[in-house]
Coordinates of C-alpha atoms in Angstrom, one line a residue:
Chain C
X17 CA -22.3 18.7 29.1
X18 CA -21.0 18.3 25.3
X19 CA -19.6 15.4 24.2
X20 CA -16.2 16.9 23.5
X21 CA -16.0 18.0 27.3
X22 CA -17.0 14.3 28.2
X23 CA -13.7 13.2 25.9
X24 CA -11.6 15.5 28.1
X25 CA -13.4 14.0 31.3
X26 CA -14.6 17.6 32.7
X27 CA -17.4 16.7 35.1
X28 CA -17.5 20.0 36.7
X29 CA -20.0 23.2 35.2
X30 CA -16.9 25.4 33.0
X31 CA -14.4 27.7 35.0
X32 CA -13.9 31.0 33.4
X33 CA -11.0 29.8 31.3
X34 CA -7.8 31.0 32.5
X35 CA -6.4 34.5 30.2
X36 CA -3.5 33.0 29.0
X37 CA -1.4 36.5 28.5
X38 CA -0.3 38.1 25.1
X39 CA -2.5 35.6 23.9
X40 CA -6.3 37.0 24.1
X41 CA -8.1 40.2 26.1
X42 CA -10.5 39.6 28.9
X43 CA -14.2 39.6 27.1
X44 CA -13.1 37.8 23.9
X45 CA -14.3 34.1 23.0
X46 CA -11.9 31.7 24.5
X47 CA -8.9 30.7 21.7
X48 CA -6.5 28.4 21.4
X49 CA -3.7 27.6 18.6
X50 CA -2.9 23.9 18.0
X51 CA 1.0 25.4 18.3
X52 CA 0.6 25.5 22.0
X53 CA 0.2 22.2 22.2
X54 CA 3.0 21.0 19.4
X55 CA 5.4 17.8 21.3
X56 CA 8.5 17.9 20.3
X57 CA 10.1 17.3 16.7
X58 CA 10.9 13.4 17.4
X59 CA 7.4 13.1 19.1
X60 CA 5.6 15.1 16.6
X61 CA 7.1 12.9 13.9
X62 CA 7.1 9.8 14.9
X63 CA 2.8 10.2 16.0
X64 CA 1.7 11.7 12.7
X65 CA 4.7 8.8 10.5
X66 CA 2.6 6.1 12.7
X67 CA -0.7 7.2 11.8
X68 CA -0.4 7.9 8.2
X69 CA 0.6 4.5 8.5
X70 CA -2.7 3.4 10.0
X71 CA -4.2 5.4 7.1
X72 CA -2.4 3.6 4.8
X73 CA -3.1 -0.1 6.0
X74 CA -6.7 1.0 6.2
X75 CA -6.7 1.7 2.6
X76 CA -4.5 -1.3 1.6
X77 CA -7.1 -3.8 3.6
X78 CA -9.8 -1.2 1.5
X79 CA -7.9 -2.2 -1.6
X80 CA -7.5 -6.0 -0.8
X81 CA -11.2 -6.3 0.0
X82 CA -12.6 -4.1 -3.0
X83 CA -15.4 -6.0 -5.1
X84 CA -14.4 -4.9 -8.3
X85 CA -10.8 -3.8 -10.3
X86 CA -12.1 -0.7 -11.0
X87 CA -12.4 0.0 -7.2
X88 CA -9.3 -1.9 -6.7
X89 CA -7.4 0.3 -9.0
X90 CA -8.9 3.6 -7.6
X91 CA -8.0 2.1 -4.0
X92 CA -4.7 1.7 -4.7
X93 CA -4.0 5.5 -6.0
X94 CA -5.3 6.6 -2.8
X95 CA -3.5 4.2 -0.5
X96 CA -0.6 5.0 -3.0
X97 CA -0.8 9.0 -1.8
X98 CA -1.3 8.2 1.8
X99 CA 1.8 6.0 1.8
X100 CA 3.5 8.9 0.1
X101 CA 2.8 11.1 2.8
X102 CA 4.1 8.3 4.9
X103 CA 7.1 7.9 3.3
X104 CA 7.9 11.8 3.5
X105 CA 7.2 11.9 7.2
X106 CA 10.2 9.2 7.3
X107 CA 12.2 10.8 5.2
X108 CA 11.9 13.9 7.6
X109 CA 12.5 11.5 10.6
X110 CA 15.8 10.9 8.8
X111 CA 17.0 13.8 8.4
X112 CA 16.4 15.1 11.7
X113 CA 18.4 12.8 12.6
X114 CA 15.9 10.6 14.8
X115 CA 15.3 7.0 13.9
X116 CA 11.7 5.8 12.0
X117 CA 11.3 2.8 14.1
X118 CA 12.2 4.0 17.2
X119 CA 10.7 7.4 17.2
X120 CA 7.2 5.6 15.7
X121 CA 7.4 2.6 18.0
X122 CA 5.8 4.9 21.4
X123 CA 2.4 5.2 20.1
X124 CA 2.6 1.9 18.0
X125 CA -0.2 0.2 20.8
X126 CA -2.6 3.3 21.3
X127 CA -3.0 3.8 17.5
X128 CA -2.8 -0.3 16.8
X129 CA -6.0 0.0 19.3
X130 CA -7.6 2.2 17.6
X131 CA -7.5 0.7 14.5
X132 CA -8.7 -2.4 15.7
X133 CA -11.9 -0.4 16.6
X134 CA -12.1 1.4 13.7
X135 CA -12.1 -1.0 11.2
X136 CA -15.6 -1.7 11.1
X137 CA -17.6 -4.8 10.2
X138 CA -17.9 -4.5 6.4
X139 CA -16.0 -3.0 3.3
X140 CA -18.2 0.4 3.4
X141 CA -17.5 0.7 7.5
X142 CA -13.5 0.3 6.5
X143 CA -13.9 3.2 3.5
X144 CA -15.8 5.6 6.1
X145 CA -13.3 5.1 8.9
X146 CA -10.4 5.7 6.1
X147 CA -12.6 8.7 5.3
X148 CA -13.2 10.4 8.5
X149 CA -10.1 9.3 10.7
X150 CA -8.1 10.4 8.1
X151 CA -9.6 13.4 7.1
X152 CA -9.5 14.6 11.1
X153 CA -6.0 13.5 12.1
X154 CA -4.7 14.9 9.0
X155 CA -6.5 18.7 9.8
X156 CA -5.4 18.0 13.9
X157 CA -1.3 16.9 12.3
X158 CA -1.3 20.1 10.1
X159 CA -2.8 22.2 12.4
X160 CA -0.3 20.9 15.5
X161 CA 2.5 21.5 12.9
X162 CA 2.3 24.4 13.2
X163 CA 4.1 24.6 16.5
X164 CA 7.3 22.8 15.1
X165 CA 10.5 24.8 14.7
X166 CA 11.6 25.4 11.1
X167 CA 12.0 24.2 8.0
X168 CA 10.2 21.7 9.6
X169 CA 6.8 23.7 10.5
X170 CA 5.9 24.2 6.9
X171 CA 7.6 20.8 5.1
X172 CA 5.4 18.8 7.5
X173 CA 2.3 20.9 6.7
X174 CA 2.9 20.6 2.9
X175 CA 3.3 16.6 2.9
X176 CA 0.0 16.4 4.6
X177 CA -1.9 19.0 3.1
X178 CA -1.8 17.3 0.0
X179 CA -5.1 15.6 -0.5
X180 CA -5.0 12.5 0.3
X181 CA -7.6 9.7 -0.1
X182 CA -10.5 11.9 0.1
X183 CA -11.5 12.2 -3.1
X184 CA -11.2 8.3 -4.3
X185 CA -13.3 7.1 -0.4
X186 CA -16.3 10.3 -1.4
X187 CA -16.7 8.9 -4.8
X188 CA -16.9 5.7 -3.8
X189 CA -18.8 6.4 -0.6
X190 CA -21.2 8.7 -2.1
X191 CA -22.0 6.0 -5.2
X192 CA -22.7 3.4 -2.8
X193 CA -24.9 5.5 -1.2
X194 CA -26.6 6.2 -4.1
X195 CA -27.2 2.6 -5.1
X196 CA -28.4 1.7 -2.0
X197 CA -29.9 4.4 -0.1
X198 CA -30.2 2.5 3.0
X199 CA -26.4 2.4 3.5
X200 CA -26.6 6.1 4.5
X201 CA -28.4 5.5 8.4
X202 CA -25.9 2.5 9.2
X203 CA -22.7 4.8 7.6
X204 CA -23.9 8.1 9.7
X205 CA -24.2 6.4 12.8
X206 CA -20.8 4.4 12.2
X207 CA -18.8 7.8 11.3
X208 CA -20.6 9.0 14.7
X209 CA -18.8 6.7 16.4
X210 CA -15.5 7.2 14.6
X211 CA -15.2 10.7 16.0
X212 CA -14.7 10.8 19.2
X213 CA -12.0 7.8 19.0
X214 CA -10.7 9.6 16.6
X215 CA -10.0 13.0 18.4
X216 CA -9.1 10.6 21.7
X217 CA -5.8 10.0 19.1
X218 CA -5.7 13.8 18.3
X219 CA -6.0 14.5 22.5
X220 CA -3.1 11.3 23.0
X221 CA -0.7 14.1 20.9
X222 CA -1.2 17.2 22.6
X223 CA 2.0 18.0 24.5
X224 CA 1.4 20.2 27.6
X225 CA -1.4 21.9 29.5
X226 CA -4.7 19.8 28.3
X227 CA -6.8 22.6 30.0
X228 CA -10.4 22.2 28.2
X229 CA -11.6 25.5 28.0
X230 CA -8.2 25.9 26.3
X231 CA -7.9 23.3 23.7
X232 CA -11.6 23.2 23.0
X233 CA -11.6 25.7 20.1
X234 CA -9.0 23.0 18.5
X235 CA -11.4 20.5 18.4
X236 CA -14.2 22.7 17.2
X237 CA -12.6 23.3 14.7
X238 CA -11.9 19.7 13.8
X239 CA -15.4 18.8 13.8
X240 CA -16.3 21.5 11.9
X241 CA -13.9 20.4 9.0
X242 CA -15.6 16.8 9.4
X243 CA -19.1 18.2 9.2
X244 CA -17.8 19.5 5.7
X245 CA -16.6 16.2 4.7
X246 CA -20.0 14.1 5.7
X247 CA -21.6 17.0 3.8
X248 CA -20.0 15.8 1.0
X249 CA -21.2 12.0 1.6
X250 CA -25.1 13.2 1.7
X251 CA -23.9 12.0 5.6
X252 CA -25.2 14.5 8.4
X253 CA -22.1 14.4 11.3
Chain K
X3 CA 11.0 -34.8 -18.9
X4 CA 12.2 -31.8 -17.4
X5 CA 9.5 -29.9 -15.4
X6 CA 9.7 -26.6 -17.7
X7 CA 8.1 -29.1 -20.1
X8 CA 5.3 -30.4 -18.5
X9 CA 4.6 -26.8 -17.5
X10 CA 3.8 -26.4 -21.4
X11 CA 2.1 -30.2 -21.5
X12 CA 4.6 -31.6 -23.5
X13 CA 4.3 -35.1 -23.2
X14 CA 6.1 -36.8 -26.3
X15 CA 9.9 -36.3 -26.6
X16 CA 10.8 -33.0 -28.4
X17 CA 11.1 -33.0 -32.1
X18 CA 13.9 -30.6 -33.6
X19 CA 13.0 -27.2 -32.8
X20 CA 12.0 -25.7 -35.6
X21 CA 14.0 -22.9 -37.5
X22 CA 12.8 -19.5 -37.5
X23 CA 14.4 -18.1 -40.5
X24 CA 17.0 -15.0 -40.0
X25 CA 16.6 -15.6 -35.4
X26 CA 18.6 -18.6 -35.8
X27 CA 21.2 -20.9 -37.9
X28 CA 20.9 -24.7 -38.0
X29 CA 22.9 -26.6 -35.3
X30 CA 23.1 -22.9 -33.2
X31 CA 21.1 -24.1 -29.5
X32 CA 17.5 -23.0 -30.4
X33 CA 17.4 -19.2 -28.9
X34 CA 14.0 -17.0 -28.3
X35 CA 13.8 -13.4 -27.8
X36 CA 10.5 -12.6 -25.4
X37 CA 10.0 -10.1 -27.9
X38 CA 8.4 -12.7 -29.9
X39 CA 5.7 -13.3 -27.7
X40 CA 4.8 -10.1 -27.2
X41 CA 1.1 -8.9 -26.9
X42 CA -0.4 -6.1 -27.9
X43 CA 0.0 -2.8 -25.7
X44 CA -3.4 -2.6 -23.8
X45 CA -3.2 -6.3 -23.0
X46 CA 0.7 -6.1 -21.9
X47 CA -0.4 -3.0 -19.9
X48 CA -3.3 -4.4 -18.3
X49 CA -1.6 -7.8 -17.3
X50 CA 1.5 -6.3 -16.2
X51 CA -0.5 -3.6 -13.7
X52 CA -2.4 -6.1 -12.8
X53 CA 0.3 -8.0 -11.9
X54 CA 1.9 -5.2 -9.9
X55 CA -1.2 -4.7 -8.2
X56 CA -1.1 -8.3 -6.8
X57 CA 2.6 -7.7 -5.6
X58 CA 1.7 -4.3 -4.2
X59 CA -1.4 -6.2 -2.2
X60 CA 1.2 -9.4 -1.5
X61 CA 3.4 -6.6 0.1
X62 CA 0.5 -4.8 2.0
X63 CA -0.8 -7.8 3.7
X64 CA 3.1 -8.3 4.7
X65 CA 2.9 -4.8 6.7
X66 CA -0.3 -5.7 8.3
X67 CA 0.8 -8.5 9.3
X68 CA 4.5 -7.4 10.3
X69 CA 5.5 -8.4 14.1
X70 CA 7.3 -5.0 15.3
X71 CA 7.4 -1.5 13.9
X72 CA 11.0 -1.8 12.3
X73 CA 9.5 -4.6 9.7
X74 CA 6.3 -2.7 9.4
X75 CA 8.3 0.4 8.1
X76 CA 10.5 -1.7 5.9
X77 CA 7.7 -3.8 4.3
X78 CA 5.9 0.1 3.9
X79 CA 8.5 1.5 2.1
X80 CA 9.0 -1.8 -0.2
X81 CA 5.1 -1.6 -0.9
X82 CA 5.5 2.0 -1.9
X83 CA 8.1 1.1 -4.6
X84 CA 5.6 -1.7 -5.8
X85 CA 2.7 0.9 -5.8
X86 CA 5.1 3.2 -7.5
X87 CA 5.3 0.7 -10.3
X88 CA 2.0 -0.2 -10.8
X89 CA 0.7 3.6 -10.7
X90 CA 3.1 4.5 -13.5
X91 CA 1.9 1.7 -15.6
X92 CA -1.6 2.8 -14.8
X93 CA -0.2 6.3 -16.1
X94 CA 0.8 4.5 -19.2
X95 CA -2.5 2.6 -20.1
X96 CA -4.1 6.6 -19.4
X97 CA -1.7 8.2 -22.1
X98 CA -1.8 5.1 -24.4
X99 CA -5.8 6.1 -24.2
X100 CA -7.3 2.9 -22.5
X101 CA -9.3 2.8 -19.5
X102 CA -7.1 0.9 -16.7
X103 CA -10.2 -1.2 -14.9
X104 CA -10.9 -2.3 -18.7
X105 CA -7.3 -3.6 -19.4
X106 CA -6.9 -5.1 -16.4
X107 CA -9.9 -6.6 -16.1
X108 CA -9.5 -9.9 -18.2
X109 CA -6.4 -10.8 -16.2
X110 CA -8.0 -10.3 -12.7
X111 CA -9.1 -14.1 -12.3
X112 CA -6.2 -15.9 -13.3
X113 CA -4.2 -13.4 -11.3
X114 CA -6.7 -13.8 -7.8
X115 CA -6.6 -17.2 -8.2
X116 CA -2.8 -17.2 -8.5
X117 CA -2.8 -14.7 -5.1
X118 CA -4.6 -16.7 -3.1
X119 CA -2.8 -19.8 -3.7
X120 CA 0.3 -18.2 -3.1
X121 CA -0.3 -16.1 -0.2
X122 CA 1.2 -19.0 2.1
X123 CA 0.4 -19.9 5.7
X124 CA 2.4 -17.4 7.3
X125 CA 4.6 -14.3 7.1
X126 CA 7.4 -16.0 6.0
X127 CA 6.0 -17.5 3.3
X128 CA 4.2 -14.3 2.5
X129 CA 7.3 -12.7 2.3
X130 CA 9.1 -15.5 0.4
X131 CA 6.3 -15.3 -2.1
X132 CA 6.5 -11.8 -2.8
X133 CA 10.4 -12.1 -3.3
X134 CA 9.9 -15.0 -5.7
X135 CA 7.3 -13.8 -7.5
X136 CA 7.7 -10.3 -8.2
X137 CA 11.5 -11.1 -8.9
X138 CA 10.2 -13.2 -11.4
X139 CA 7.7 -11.7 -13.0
X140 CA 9.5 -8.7 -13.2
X141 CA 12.2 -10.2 -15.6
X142 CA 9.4 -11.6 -17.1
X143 CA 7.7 -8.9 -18.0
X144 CA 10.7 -6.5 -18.6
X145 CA 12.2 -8.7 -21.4
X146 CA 8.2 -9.3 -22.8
X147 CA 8.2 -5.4 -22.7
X148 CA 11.0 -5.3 -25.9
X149 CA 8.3 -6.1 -28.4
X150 CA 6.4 -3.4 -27.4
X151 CA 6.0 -0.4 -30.0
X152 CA 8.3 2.9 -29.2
X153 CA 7.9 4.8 -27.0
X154 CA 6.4 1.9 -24.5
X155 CA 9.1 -0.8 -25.1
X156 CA 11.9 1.7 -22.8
X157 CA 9.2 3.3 -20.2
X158 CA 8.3 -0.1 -19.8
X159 CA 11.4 -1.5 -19.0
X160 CA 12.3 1.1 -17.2
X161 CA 9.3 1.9 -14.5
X162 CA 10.2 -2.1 -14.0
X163 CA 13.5 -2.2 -13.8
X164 CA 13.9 0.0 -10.4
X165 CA 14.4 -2.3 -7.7
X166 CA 11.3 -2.9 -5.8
X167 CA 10.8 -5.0 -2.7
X168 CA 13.6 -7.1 -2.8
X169 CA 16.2 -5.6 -1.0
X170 CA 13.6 -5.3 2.0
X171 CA 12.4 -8.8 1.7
X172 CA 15.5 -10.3 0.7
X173 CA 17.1 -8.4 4.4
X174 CA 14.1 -9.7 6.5
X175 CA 13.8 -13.5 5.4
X176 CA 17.8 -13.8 5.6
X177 CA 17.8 -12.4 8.9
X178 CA 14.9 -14.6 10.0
X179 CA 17.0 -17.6 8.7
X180 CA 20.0 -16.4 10.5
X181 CA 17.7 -16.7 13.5
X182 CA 15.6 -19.6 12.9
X183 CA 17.8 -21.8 10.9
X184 CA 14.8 -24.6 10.9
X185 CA 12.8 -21.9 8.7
X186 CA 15.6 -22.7 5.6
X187 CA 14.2 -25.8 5.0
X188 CA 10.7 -25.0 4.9
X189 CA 11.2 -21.6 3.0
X190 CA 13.0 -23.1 0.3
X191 CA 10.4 -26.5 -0.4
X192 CA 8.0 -23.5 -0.4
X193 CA 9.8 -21.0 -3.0
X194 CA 10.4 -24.2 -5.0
X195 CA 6.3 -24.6 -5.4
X196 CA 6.3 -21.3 -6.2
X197 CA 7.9 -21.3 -8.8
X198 CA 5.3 -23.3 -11.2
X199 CA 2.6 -21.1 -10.4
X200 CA 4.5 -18.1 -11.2
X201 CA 5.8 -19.7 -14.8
X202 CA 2.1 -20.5 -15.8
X203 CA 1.2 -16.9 -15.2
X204 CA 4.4 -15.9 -17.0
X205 CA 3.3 -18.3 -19.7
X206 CA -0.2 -17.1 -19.9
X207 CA 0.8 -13.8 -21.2
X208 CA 2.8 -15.1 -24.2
X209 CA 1.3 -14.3 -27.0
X210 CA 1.2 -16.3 -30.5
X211 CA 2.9 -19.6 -30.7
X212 CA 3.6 -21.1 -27.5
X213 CA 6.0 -23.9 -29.1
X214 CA 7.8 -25.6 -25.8
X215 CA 11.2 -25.3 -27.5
X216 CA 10.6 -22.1 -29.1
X217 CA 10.0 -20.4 -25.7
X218 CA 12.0 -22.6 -23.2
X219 CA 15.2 -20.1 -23.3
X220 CA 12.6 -17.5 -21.8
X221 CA 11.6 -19.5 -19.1
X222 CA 15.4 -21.0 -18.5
X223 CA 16.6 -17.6 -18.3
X224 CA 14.2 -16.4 -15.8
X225 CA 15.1 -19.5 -13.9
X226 CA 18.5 -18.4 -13.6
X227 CA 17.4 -14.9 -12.4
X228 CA 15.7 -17.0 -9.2
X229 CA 17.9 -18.8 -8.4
X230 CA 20.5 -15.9 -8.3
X231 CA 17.7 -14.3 -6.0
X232 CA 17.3 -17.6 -3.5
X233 CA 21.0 -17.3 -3.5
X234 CA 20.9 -14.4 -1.9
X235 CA 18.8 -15.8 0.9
X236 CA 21.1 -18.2 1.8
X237 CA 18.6 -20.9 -0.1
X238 CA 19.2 -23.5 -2.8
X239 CA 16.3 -23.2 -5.7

């Protein structure tokens, strides 16, 4: 049994998965679009406003703990994007009408838990968590956008398609690395962990049907785009 | 001896202030422009980042450590405003052609020392101090920013002048007093201490002559600007 089928708590060998009609043939690999399972606005916005939150108190502790101004100043332009995207996300909470606090407050304890396990033991443990939680939840958020009625499908995709922290938590990352080589087995095995925490928050925000021959190919996905992103650490996911 | 003087160490009683030919007329009361103590650009740009980079982190360690989602997205969007600041004065110290870890570097223990004896023993005081000091220093450095050469002297003063945190900070510690009456007391003995540590970092950025009655219309003036501000929190300064 994969790991990912263990996260959706399927103990059972695979069903054929159910032919969802209009939406693939008998025969063909099963598919799935994160727009199936988009909440609704106020839920959509007040989950992905929360956790870009998270992202951004990850990077402020990042930027509070950093050993040098140089890191501190390169910290503080990424935490300074994240809290951008933040900030738009509540500015679209706003105009829809809903209120930030109130529409945020639901999944205040599940993603307050999850940073408390994420945060790691050390400074490089908090920059890989920024790294990987965010990259994920920000790939799951645009993808799930996508299932939003417009304009807001495609504002909410633009905010968080900008990039983010990445760049600033590789560089970093990667030169740490590089200066001390064995930082590289301790960070893999930590960002191992991160994952499937990580898409237990992406799961928490699907609305509907949780199916897992259905929603799998979302979460492929996902890993696939994290795979890319550890590439880019010298980290094998 | 008032305690703006022994701030600067005076400990004999003051002498006539000197004249400085074509700033004042003998028998006018002794009057200083910041502008006089200006430094030189890369230093005022270091400092002053660096200095926005302590409020920003004052501010971040307020969302952490907020008590309910409301405060935490309050305190987020008053840290973006601070981060705003401080990432266009990075922008500056870019276009002016020096390297911002460089600039900022010489200010960074002075300024961490300052932080951590100011952070206070809870989030009240955390709060109070980032009212108090960033109101201050502020001012400060918007009225230091005149002697700066063209075109610096008006981006300067203007990046600073947009209100930051303290419209946030000043509605969250007024309605904790409203609350918690007891907390007046305490908050204001603690703004009061405050208020010497943030002088001496005021007064470490003068540059040139640091005659006591030479610069003690500076620091008189920004005295007025706190008080106006603990005013505002229902406090006496």
């Amino acid at each position: 049994m994969s790991w990912i089928a263990r996260l959706f708590g399927r103990t059972t060998p695979a069903a054929p998965a159910p032919t969802l009609p209009g939406r693939r043939e008998s025969g063909e690999t099963p598919r799935a679009d994160f727009a199936d399972f988009t909440p609704d606005l106020g839920a959509f916005l007040g989950h992905s406003a929360y956790v870009q939150l998270e992202v951004f108190e990850g990077l402020a502790r990042a930027v509070l703990a950093a050993p040098t101004v140089a890191d501190k100043e390169a910290l503080s332009r990424a935490a300074a994007r994240a809290l951008t995207k933040q900030q738009q996300l509540v500015e679209l909470i706003v105009r829809a009408k809903y209120q930030p606090a109130a529409v945020m407050e639901p999944f205040a304890p599940a993603i307050d838990a999850f940073k408390a396990t994420t945060t790691g033991n050390d400074w490089w443990e908090l920059l890989v968590s920024s790294y990987v939680t965010a990259g994920i939840l920000d790939d799951f958020f645009i993808g799930l956008a996508a299932g939003l009625p417009a304009p807001y499908a495609a504002e909410v995709a633009e905010i968080l398609s900008v990039p983010g922290a990445n760049d600033v938590l590789r560089d970093i990352v990667a030169g740490g690395i590089e200066r001390e080589p064995q930082l590289a087995h301790r960070l893999a095995l930590w960002a191992r962990r991160l994952v499937g925490d990580t898409l237990l928050v992406a799961r928490s925000a699907l609305a509907g049907e949780k199916d897992f021959d259905h929603v799998e190919p979302v979460f492929t996905e996902l890993i696939a785009g994290h795979s890319r992103r550890l590439d880019a650490l010298g980290l094998t996911a």
